[in-house]
Short mmCIF file of C-alpha atoms and ligand atoms in Angstrom, two decimals:
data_model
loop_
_atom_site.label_atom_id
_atom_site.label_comp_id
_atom_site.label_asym_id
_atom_site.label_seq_id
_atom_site.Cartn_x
_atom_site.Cartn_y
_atom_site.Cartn_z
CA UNK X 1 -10.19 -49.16 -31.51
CA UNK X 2 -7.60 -46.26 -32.36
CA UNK X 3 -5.92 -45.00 -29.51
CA UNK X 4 -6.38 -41.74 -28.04
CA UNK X 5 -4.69 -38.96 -28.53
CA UNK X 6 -0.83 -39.44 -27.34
CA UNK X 7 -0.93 -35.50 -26.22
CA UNK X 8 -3.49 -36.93 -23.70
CA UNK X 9 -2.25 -40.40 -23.06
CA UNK X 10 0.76 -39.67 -21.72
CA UNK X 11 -0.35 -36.32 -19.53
CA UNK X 12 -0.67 -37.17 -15.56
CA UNK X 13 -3.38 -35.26 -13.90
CA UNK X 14 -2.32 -32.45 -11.53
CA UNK X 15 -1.35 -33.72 -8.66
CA UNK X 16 -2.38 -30.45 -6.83
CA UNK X 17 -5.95 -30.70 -7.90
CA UNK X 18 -5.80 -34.76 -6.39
CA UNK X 19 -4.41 -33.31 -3.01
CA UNK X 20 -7.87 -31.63 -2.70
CA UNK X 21 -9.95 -34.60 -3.77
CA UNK X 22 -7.92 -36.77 -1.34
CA UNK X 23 -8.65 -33.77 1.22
CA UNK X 24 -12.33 -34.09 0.88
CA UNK X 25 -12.39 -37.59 0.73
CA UNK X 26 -10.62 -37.79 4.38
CA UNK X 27 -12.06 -34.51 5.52
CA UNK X 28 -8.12 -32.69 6.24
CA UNK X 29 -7.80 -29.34 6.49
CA UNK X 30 -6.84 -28.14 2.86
CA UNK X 31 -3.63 -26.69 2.62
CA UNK X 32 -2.48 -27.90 -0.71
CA UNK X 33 -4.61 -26.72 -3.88
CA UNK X 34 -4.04 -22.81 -2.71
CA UNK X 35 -7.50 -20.88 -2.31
CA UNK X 36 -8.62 -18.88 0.63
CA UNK X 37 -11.24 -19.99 3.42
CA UNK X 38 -12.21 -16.40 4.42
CA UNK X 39 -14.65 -14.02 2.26
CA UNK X 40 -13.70 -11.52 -0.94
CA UNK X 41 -14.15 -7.70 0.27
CA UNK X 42 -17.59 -7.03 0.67
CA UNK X 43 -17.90 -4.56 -2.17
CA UNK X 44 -17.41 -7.01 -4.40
CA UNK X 45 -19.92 -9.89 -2.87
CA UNK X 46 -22.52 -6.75 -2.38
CA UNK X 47 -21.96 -5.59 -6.85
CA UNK X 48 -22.26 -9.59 -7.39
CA UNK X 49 -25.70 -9.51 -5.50
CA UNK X 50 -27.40 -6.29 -7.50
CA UNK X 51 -25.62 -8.21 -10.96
CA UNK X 52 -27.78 -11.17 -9.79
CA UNK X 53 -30.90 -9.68 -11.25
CA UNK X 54 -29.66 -6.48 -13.03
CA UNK X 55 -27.79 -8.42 -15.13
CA UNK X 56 -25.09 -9.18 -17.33
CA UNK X 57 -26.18 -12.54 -18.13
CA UNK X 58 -25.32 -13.08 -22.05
CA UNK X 59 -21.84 -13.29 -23.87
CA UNK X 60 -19.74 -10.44 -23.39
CA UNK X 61 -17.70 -9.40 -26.46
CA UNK X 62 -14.76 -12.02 -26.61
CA UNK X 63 -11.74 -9.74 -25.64
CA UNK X 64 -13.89 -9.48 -22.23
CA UNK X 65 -16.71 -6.51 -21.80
CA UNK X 66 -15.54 -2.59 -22.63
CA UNK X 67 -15.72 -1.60 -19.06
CA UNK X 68 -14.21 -4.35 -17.23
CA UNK X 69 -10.94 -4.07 -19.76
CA UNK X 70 -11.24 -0.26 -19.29
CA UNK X 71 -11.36 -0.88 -15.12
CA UNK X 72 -8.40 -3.33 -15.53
CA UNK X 73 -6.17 -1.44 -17.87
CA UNK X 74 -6.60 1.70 -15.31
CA UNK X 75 -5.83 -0.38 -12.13
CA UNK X 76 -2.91 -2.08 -14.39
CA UNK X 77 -1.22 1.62 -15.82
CA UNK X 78 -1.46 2.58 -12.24
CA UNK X 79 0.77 -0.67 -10.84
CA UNK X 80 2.82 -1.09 -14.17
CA UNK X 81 3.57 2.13 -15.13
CA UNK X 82 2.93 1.58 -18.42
CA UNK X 83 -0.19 3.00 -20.23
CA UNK X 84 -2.17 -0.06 -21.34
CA UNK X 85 -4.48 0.70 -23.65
CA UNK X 86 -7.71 -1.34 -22.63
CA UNK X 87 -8.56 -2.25 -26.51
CA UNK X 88 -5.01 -3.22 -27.99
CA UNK X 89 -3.54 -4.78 -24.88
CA UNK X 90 -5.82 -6.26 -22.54
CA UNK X 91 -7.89 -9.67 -22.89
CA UNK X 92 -9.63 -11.10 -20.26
CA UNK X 93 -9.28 -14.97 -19.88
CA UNK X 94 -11.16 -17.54 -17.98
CA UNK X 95 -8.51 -17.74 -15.13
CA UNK X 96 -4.78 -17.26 -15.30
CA UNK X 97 -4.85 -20.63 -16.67
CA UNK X 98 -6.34 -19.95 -20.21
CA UNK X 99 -4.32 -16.62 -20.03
CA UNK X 100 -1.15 -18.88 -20.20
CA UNK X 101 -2.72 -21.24 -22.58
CA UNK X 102 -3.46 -19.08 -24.93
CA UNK X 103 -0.28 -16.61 -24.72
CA UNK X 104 1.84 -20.03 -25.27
CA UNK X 105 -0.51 -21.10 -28.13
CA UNK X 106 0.39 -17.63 -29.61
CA UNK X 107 3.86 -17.50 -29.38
CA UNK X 108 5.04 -21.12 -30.00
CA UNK X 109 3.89 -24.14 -32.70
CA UNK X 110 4.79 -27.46 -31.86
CA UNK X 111 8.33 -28.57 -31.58
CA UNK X 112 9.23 -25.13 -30.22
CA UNK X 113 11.36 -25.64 -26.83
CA UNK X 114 10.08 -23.82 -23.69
CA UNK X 115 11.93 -22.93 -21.11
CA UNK X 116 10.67 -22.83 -17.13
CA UNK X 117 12.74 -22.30 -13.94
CA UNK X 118 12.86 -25.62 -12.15
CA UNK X 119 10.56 -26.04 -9.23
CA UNK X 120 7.94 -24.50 -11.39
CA UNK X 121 4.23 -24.75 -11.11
CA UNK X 122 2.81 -27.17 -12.62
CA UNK X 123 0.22 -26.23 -15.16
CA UNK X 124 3.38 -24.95 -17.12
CA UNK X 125 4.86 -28.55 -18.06
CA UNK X 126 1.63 -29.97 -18.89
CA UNK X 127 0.45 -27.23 -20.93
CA UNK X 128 3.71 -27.10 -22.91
CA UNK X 129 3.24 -30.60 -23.94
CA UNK X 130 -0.42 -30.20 -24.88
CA UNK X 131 1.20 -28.29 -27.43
CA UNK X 132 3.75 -30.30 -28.41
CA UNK X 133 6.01 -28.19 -27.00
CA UNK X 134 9.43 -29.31 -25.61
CA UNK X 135 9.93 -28.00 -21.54
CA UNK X 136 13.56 -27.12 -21.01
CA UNK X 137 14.63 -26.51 -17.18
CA UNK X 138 17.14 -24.47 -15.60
CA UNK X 139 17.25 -24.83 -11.73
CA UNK X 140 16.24 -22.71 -8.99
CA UNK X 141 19.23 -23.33 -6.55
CA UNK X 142 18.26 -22.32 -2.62
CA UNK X 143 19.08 -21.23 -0.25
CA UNK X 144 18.36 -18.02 -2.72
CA UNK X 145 17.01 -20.04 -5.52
CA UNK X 146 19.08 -18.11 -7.62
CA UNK X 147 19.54 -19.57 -11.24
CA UNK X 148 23.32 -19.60 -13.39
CA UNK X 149 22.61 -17.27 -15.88
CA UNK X 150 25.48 -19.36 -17.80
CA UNK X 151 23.44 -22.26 -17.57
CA UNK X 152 20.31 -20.30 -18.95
CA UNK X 153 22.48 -18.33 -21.53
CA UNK X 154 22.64 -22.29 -22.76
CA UNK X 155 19.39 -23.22 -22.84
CA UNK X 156 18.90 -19.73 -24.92
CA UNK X 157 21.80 -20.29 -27.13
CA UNK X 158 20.44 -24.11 -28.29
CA UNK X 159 17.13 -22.42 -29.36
CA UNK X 160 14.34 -21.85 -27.15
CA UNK X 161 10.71 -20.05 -28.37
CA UNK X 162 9.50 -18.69 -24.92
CA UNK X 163 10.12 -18.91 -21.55
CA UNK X 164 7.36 -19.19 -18.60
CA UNK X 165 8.65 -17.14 -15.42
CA UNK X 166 6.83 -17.04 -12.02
CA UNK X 167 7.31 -13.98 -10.10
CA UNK X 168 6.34 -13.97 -7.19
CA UNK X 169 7.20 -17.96 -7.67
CA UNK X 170 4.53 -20.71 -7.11
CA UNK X 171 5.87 -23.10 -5.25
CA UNK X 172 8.90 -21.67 -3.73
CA UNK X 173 8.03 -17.96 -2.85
CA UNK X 174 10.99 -16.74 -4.49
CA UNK X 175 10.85 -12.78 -5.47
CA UNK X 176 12.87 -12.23 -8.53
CA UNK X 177 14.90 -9.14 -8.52
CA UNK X 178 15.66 -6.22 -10.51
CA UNK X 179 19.02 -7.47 -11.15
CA UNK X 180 17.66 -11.35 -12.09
CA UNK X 181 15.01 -9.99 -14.05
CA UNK X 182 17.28 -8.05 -16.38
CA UNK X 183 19.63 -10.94 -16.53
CA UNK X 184 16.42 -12.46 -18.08
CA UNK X 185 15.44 -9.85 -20.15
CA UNK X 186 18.90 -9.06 -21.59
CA UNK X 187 19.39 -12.96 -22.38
CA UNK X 188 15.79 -12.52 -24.19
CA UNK X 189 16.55 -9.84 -26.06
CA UNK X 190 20.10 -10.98 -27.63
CA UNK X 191 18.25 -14.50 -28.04
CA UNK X 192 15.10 -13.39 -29.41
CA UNK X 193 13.02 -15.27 -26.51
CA UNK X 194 9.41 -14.40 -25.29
CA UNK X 195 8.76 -14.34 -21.94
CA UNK X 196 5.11 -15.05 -20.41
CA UNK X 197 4.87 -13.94 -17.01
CA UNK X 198 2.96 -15.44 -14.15
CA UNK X 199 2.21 -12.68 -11.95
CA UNK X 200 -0.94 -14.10 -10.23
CA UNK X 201 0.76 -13.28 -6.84
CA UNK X 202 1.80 -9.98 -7.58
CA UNK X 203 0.42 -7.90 -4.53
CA UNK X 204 0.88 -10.89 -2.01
CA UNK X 205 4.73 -9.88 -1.07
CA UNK X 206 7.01 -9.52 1.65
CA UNK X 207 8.68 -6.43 2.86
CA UNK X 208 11.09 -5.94 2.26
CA UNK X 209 10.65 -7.42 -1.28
CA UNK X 210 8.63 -5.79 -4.04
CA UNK X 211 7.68 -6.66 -7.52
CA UNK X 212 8.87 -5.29 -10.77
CA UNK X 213 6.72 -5.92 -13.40
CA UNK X 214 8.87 -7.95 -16.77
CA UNK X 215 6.98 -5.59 -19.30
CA UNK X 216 8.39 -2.32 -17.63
CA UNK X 217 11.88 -3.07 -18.53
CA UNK X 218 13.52 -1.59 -20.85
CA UNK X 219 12.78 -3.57 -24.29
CA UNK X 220 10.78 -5.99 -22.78
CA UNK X 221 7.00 -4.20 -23.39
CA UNK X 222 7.44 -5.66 -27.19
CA UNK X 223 8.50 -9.82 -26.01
CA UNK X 224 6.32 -10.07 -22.59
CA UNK X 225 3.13 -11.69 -22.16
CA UNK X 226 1.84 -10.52 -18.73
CA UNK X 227 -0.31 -13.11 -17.58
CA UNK X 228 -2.41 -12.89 -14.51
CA UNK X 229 -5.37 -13.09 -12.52
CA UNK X 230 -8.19 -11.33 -10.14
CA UNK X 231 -8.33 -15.35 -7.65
CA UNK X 232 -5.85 -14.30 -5.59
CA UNK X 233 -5.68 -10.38 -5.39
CA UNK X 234 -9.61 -10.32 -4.94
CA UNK X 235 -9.94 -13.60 -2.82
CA UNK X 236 -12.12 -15.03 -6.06
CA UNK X 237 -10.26 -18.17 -7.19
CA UNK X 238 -13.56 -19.76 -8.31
CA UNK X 239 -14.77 -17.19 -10.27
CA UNK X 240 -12.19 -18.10 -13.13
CA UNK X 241 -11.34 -14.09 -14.13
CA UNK X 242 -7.86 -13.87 -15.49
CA UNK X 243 -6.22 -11.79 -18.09
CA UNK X 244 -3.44 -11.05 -20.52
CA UNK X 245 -1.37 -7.35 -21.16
CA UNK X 246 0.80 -8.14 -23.86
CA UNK X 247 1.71 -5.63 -26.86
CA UNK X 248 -0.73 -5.13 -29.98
CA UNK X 249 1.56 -7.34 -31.83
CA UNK X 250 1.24 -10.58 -29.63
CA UNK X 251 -2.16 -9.69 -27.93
CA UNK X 252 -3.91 -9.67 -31.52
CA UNK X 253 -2.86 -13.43 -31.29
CA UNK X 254 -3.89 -14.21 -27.95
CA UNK X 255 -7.06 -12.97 -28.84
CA UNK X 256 -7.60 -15.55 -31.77
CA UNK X 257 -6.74 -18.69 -29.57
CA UNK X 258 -8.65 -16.96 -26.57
CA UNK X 259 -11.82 -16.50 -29.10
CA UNK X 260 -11.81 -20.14 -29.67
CA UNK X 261 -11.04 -21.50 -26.49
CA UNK X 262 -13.08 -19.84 -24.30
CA UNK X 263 -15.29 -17.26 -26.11
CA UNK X 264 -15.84 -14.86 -23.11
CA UNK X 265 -15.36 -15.22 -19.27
CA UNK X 266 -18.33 -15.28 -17.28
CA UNK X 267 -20.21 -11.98 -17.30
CA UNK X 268 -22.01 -11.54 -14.30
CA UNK X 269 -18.44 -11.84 -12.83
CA UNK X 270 -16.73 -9.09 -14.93
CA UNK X 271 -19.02 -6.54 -14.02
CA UNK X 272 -19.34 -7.64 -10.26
CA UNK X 273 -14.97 -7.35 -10.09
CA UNK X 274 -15.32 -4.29 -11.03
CA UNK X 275 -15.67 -2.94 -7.39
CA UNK X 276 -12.39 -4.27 -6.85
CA UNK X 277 -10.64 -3.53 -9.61
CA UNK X 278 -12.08 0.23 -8.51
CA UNK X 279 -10.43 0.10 -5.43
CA UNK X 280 -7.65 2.21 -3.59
CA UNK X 281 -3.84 1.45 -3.29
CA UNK X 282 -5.04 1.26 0.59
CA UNK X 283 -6.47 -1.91 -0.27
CA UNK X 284 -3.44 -3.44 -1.66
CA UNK X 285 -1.58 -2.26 1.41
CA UNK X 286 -3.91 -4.02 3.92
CA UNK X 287 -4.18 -7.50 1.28
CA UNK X 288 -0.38 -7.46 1.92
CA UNK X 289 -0.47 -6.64 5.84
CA UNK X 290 -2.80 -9.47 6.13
CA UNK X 291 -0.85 -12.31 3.99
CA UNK X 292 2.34 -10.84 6.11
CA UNK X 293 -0.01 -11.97 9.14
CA UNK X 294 -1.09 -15.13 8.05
CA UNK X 295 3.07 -16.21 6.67
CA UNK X 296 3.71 -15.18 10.20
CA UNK X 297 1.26 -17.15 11.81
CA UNK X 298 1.94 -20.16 9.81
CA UNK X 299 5.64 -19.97 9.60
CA UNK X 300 5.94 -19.68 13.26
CA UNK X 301 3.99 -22.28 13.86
CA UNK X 302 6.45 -24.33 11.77
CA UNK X 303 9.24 -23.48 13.28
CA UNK X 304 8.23 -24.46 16.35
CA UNK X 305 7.38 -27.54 15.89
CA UNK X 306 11.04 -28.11 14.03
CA UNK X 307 10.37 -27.95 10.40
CA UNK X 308 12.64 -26.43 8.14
CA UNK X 309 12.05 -24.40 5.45
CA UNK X 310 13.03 -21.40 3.40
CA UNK X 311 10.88 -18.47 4.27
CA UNK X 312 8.19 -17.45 1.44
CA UNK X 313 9.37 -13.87 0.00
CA UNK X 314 5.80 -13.38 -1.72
CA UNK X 315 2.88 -15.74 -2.63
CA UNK X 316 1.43 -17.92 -0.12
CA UNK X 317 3.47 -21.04 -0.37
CA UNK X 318 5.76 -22.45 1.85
CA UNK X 319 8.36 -25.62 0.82
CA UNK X 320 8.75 -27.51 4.10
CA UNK X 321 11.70 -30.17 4.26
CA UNK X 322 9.90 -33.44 5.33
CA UNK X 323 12.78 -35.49 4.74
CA UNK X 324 12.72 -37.32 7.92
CA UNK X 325 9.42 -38.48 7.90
CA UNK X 326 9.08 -39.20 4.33
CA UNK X 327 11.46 -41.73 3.88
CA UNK X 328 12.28 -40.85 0.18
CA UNK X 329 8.63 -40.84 -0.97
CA UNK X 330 7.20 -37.69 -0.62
CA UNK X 331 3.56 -38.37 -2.53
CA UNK X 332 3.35 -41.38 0.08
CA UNK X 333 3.95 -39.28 2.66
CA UNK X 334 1.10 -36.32 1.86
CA UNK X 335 -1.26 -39.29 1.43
CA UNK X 336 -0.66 -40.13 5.02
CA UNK X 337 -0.17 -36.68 5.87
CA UNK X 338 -3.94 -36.16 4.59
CA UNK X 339 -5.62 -39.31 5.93
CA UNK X 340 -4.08 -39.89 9.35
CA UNK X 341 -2.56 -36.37 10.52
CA UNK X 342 -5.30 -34.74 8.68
CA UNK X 343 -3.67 -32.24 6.92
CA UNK X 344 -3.31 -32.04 3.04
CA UNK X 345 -0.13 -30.47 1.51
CA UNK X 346 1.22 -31.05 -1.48
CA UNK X 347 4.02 -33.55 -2.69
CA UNK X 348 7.17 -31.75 -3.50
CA UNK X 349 8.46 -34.21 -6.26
CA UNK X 350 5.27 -32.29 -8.63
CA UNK X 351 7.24 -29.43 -8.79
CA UNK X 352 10.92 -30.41 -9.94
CA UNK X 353 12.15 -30.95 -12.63
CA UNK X 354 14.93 -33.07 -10.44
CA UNK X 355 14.52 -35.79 -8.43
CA UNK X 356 13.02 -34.21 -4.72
CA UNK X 357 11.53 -36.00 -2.83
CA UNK X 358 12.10 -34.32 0.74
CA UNK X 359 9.71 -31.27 0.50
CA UNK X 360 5.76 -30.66 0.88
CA UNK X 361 4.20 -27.54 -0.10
CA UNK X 362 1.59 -26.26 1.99
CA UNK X 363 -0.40 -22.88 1.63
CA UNK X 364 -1.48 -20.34 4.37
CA UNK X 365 -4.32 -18.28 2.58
CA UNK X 366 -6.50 -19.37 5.42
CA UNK X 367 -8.56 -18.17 8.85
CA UNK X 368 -6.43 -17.93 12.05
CA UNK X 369 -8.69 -20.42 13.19
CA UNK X 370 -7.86 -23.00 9.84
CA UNK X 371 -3.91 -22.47 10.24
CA UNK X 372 -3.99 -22.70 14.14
CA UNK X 373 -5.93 -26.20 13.67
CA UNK X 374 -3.62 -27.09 11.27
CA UNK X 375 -0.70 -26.47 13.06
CA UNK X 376 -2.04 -28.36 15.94
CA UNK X 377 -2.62 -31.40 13.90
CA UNK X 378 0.93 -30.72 12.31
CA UNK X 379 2.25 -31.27 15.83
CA UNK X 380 1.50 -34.63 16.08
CA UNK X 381 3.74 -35.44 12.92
CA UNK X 382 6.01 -37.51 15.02
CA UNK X 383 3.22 -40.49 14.97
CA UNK X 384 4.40 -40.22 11.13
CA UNK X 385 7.89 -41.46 11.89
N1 LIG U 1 -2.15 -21.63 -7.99
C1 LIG U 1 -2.82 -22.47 -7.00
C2 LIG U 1 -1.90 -23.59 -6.54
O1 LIG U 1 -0.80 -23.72 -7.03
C3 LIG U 1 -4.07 -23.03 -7.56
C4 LIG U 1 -3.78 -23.89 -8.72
C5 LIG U 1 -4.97 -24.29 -9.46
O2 LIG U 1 -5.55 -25.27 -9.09
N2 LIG U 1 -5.30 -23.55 -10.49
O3 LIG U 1 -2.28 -24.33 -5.69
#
């Protein structure tokens, strides 16, 4: 027979999605594939319930229905400062995921070089070279995980498309500031670079950090592709309700690859996230009071047992050195960490572009009870050495 495709042949699964089949296989608490144990505000679960039988249940219209873009692009002007107009700049995606997928299928054509910050989040390489896309990497370096912009003048300078920026950063929980982000934005504009955000975690952040939103700079609204998503702001990861802000310009693009990929997200879901999308900047304050709790919680925990790690300055990821028990392998090591400790984190090594093999990232968007369980499994890691 003909082979398959070689875009397909030569992609590995993601290795975050495998933590949480090896999870369920062994029964460990879950703390790699990040998605929260505890409910989405009630307001939401109660709208989902009277959608159940008044309906929507067909298609929306493709860009996503009128008044779930109108609900987003008024929650979005208010956080962006930017008026987005909910016809010519919003499309809602199934999940962040598509909304990346299709802003990169409407910036780049194959052979186009893309470049992400190394550690990056996964999806990014893989869905670069479903393109046919070339990744390019410039590195993160802690203890700030500041990049050279020398080094990523370079990469700009030998010809690069688009690049994919995290902010706040899956897996490292690095905040970009001002200052970095108009390093990036200056570099784009003398280049003639897009940049396609990832801003899923954009309201789960640390005082004293904050996030400035790409698009706002100056001379950025007309290059940035704001991709982002409703899982994590809204506790609704399964529901699969992400989006894209982008200019007319680019959007009109997204919304060709989006019409064909997807067709519409799921309607019942649009209209029931609408009571969140509704809600009042009192509601941000207290999602960010409670992540603060649960990084607090967890990160203590950590520390007391010995581990080392950089603290998270948003999202809900933490990069814990496991060199000493890992021996050099770390995907060995969360396999064991899963099916004898009991916990399941994530291998480090999935995330670099380098060769690391010392770290483990492990989430905290969980109960008290889940993360004190955890971390009393955790303490028995010694048995590991
Ligand atoms: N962003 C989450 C993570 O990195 C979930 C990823 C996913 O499976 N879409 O774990």
């Amino acid at each position: 027979m003909k082979p398959l495709s070689n875009r397909t042949e030569h992609l590995s699964d993601s290795c975050i999605r495998r933590m949480t089949r090896i999870a369920m296989e062994c029964g460990a608490i879950n703390l790699s594939q990040g998605f929260p144990d505890f409910d989405p505000p009630k307001a939401i679960m109660d709208r989902l319930a009277e959608v159940a039988s008044a309906g929507p249940h067909q298609y929306t219209p493709t860009w996503g229905a009128q008044n779930y873009r109108a609900a987003l692009a008024g929650k979005l002007s208010r956080f962006m400062g930017l008026p987005i107009d909910p016809d010519e700049n919003v499309l809602a995606t199934v999940g962040s995921t598509e909304a990346m997928m299709a802003a990169l299928m409407a910036v780049t054509d194959p052979g186009d070089r893309v470049a992400v910050f190394s550690p990056f989040f996964e999806n990014y390489e893989a869905q670069s070279l479903l393109l046919g896309c070339e990744p390019v990497y410039v590195p993160l370096v802690p203890p700030e995980n500041s990049f050279d912009p020398n080094e990523l003048e370079d990469v700009f300078r030998q010809g690069c498309k688009a690049m994919i920026v995290c902010n706040p950063s899956n897996p490292n929980g690095k905040v970009f500031s001002r200052e970095e982000l108009q390093c990036i934005a200056g570099l784009a504009i003398r280049y003639d670079v897009y940049i396609i955000m990832d801003e899923v975690y954009e309201h789960i952040i640390y005082a004293p950090y904050v996030h400035t939103y790409m698009a706002s700079l100056p001379g950025m609204w007309e290059r940035t592709i704001s991709c982002s998503s409703l899982s994590k702001t809204y506790s609704v990861t399964g529901w699969r309700l992400g989006y894209i802000v982008a200019c007319k310009r680019i959007l009109d693009n997204c919304k060709k690859t989006h019409d064909f990929l997807t067709v519409c997200a799921p309607s019942p879901l649009q209209e029931a996230v609408i009571a969140g999308l509704e809600m009042p900047d009192s509601y941000y304050k207290e999602l960010q009071a409670h992540y603060t709790h649960m990084k607090e919680l967890f990160c203590g925990g950590l520390r007391q047992i010995g581990f080392d790690f950089i603290e998270p300055q948003g999202s809900y990821f933490v990069l814990v050195d496991i060199a000493k028990y890992a021996g050099g392998d770390d995907v060995a090591f969360c396999e064991r960490l899963a099916r004898e400790i009991g916990v399941a984190a994530v291998p480090g090594s999935t995330f670099y572009k380098e060769d690391v093999r010392h770290l483990a990232r492990f989430h905290y968007a969980k109960k008290d009870e889940t993360l004190l369980a955890a971390l009393d499994r955790l303490s028995d890691i010694h048995k590991l050495l």
